[in-house]
PDB file of C-alpha atoms in Angstrom:
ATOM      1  CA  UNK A   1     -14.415 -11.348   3.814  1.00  0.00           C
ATOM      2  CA  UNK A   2     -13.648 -12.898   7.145  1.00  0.00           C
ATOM      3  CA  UNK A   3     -11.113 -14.942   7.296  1.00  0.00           C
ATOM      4  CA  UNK A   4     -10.863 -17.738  10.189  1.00  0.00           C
ATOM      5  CA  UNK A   5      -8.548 -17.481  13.144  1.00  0.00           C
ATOM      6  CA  UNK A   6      -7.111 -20.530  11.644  1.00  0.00           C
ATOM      7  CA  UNK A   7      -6.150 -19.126   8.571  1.00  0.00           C
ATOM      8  CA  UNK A   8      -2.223 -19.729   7.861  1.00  0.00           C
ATOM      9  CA  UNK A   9       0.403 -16.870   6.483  1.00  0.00           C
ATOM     10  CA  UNK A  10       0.096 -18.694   3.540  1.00  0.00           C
ATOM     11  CA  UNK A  11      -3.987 -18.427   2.959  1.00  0.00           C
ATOM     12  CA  UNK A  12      -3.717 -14.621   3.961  1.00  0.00           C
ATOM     13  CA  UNK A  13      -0.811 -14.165   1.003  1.00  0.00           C
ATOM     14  CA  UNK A  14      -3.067 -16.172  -1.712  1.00  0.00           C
ATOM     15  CA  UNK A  15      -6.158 -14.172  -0.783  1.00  0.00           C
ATOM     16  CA  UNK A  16      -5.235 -10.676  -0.216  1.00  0.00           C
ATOM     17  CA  UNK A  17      -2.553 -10.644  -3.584  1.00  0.00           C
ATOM     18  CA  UNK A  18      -5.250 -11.532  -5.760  1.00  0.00           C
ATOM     19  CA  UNK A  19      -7.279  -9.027  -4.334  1.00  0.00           C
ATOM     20  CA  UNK A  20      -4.027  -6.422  -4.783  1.00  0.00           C
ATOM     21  CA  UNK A  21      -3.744  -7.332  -8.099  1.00  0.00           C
ATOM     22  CA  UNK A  22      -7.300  -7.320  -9.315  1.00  0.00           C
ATOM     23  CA  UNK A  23      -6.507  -3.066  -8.605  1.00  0.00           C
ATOM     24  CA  UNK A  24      -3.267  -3.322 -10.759  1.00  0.00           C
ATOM     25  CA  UNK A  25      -5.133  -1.438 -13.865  1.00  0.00           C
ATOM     26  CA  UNK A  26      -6.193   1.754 -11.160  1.00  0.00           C
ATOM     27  CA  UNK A  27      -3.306   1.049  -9.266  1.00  0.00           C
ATOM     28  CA  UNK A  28      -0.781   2.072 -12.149  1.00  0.00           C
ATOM     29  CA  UNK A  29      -3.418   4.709 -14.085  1.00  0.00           C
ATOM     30  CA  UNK A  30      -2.579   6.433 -10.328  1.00  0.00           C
ATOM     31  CA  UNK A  31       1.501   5.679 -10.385  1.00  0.00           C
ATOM     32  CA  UNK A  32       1.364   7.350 -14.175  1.00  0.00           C
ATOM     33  CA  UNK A  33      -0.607  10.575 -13.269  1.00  0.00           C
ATOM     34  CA  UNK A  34       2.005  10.870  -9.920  1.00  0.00           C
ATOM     35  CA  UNK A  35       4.801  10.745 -12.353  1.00  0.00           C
ATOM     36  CA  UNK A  36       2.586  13.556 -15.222  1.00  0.00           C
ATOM     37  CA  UNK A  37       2.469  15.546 -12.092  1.00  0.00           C
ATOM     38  CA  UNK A  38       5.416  15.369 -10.057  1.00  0.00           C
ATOM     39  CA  UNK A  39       7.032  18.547  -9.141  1.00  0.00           C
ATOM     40  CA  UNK A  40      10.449  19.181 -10.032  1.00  0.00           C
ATOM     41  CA  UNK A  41      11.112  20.242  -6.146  1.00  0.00           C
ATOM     42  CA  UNK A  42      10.338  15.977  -5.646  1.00  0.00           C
ATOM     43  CA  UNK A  43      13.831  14.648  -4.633  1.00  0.00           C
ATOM     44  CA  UNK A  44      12.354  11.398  -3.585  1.00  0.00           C
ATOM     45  CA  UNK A  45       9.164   9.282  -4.913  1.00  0.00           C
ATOM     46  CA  UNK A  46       7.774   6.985  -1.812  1.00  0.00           C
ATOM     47  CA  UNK A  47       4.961   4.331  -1.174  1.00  0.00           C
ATOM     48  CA  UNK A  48       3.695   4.027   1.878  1.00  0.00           C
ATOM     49  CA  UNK A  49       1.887   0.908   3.418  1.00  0.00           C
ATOM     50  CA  UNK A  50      -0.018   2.116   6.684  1.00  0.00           C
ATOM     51  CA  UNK A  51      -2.188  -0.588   8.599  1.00  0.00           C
ATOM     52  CA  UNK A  52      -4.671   0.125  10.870  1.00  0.00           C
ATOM     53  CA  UNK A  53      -3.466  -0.534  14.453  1.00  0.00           C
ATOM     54  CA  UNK A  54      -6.300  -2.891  15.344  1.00  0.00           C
ATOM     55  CA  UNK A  55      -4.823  -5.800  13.236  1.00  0.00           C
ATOM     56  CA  UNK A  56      -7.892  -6.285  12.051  1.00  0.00           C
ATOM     57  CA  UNK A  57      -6.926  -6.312   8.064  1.00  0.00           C
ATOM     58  CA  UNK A  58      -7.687  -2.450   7.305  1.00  0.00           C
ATOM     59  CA  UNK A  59      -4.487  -0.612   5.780  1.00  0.00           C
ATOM     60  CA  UNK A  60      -4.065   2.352   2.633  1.00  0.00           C
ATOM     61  CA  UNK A  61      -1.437   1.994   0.372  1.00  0.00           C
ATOM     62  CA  UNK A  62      -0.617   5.980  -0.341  1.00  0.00           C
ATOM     63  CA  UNK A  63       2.323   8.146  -2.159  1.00  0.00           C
ATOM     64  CA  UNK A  64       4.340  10.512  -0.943  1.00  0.00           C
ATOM     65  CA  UNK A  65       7.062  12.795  -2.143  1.00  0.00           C
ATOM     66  CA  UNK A  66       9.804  13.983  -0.590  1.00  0.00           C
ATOM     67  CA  UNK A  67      11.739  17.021  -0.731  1.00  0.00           C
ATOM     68  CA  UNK A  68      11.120  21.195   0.403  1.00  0.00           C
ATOM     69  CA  UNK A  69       7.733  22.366   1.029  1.00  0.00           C
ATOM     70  CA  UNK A  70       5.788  18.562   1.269  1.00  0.00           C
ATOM     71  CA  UNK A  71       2.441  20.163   1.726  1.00  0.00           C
ATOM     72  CA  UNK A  72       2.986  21.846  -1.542  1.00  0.00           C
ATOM     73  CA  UNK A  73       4.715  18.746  -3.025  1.00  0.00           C
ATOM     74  CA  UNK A  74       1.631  16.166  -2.263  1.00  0.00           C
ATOM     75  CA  UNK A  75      -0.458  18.447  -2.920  1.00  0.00           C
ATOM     76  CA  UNK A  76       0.370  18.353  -6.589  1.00  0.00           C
ATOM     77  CA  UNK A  77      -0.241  14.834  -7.131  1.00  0.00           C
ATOM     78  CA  UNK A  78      -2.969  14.678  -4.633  1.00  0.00           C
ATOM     79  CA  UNK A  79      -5.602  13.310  -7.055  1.00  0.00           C
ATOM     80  CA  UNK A  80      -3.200  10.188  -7.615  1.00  0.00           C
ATOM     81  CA  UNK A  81      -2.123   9.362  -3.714  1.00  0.00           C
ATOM     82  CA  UNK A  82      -4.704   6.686  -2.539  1.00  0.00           C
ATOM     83  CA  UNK A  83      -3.274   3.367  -4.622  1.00  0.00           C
ATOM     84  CA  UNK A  84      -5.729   1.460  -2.293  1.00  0.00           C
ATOM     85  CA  UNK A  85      -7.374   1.804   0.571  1.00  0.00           C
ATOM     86  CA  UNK A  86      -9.921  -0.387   2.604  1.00  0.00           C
ATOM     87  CA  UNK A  87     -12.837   0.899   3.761  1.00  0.00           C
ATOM     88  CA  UNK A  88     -16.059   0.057   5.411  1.00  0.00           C
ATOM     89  CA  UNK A  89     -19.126   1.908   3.338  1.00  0.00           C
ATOM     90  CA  UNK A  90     -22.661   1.432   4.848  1.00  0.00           C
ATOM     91  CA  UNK A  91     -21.266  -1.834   6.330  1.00  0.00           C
ATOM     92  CA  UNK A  92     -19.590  -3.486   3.601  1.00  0.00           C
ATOM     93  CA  UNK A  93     -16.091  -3.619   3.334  1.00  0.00           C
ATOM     94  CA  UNK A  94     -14.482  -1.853  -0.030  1.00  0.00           C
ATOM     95  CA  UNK A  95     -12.420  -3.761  -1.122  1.00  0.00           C
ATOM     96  CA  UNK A  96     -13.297  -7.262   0.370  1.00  0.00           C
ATOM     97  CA  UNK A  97     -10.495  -7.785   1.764  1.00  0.00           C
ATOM     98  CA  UNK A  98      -9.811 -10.387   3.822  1.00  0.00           C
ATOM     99  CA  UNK A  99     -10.105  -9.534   7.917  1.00  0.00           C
ATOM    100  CA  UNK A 100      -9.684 -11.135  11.085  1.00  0.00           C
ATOM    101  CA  UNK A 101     -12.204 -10.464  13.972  1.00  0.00           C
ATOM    102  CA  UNK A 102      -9.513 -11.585  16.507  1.00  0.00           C
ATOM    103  CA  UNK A 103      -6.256 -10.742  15.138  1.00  0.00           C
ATOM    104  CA  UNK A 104      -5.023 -11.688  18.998  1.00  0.00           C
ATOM    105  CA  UNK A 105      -6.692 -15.476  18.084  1.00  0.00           C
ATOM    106  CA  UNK A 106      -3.806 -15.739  14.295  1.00  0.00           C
ATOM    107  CA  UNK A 107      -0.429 -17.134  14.430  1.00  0.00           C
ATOM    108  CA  UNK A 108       1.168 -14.258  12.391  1.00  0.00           C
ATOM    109  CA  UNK A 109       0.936 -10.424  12.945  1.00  0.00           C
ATOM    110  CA  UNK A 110      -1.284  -9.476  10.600  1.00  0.00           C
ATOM    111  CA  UNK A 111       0.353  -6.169   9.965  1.00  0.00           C
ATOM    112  CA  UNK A 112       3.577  -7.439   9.548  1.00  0.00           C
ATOM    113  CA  UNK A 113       1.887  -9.957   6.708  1.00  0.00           C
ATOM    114  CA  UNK A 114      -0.521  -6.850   4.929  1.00  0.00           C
ATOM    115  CA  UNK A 115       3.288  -4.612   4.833  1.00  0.00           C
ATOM    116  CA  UNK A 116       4.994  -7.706   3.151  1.00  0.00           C
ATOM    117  CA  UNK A 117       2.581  -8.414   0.734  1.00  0.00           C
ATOM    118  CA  UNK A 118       1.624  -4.978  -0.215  1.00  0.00           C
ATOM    119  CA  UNK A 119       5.407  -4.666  -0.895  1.00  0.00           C
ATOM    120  CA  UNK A 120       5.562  -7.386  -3.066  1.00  0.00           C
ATOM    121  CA  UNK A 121       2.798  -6.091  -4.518  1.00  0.00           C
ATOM    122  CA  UNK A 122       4.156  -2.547  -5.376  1.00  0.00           C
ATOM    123  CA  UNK A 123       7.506  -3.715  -6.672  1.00  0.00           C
ATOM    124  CA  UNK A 124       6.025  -5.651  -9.045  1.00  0.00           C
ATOM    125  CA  UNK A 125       3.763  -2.832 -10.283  1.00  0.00           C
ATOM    126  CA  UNK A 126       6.879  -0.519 -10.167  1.00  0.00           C
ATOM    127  CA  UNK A 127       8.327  -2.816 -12.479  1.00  0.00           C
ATOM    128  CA  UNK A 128       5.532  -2.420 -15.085  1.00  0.00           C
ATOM    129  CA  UNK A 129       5.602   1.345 -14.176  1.00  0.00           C
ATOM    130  CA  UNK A 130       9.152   1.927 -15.146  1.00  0.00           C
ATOM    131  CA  UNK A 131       9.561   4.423 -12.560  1.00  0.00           C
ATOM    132  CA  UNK A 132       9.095   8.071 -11.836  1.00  0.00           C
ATOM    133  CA  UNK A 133      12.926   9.351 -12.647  1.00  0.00           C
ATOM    134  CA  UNK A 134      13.958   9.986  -8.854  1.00  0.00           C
ATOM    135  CA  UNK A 135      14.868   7.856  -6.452  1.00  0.00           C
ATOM    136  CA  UNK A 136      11.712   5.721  -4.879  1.00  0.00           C
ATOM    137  CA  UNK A 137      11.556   3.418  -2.028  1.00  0.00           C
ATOM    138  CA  UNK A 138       8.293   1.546  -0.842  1.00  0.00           C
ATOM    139  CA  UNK A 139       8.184   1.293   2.902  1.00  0.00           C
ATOM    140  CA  UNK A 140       5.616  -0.485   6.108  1.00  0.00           C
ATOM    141  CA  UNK A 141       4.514   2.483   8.267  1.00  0.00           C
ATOM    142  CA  UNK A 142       5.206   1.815  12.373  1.00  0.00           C
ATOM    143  CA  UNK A 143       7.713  -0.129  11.885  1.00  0.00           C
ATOM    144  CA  UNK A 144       5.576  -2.902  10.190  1.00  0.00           C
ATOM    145  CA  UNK A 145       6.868  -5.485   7.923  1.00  0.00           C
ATOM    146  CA  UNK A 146       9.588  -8.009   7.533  1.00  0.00           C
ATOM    147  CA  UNK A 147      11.761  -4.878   6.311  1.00  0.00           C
ATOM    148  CA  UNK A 148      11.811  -1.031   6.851  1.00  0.00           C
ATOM    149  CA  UNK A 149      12.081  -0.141   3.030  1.00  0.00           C
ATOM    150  CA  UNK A 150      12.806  -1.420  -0.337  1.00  0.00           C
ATOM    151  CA  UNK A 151      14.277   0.824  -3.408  1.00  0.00           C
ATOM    152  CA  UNK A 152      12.097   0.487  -6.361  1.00  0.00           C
ATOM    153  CA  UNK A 153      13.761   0.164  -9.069  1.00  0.00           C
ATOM    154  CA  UNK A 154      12.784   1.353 -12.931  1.00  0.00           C
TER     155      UNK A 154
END
């Protein structure tokens, strides 16, 4: 969905949360098989928010763990990484999520506003998680976002 250089911070938050949490149900079936998975090397559980640097509205939402050996420790829960991710298949966008063709032409960095929301949006799914039983943070990749990281808490 295009969204209108015109479009306010607020517009953006309405439309791409509902979107966000219209994935809640894969979005936690993903979280649970992390946690069924996680290695007992894991000394850290993390989210990761990474926009695309064109500012365009494209961005993955992906876990990591943290702790010796990461190839080895992602690896386990590799199946249950990806909590979202936008992509462009045979010229539609999957998910529709809301883009701007000028992100130069919007009154807000659009990255900044995709790593707050998404955060938002994973603390409040943590909270229906429970939590993975090691410490977990969710955090804007490049330095996006209003903050660097947030602890999630169980």
């Amino acid at each position: 969905m295009r969204m209108p250089g015109s479009a306010t911070e607020t517009e953006y938050r309405i439309a791409l949360s509902a979107i966000l949490q219209a994935h809640d149900t894969l979005a936690l079936e993903r979280l649970r098989g992390a946690r069924d998975n996680l290695p007992v090397a894991a000394k850290k559980f993390l989210v990761g928010i990474h926009p695309a640097q064109d500012g365009e509205g494209y961005f993955d939402v992906t876990l990591h763990l943290h702790g010796p050996d990461l190839y080895v420790l992602n690896r386990a829960i590799a199946p249950y990484r990806s909590l979202f991710s936008v992509r462009s298949i045979d010229g539609s966008l999957e998910p529709d999520v809301p883009l701007f063709s000028d992100p130069y032409e919007v009154g807000f960095s659009v990255n900044d506003k995709i790593v707050d929301i998404c955060m938002d949006w994973i603390e409040q799914l943590w909270a229906k998680f429970g939590g993975a039983g090691i410490p977990a943070f969710v955090f804007g990749a490049e330095g996006y976002g209003s903050v660097e990281k947030k602890p999630l808490l169980p």
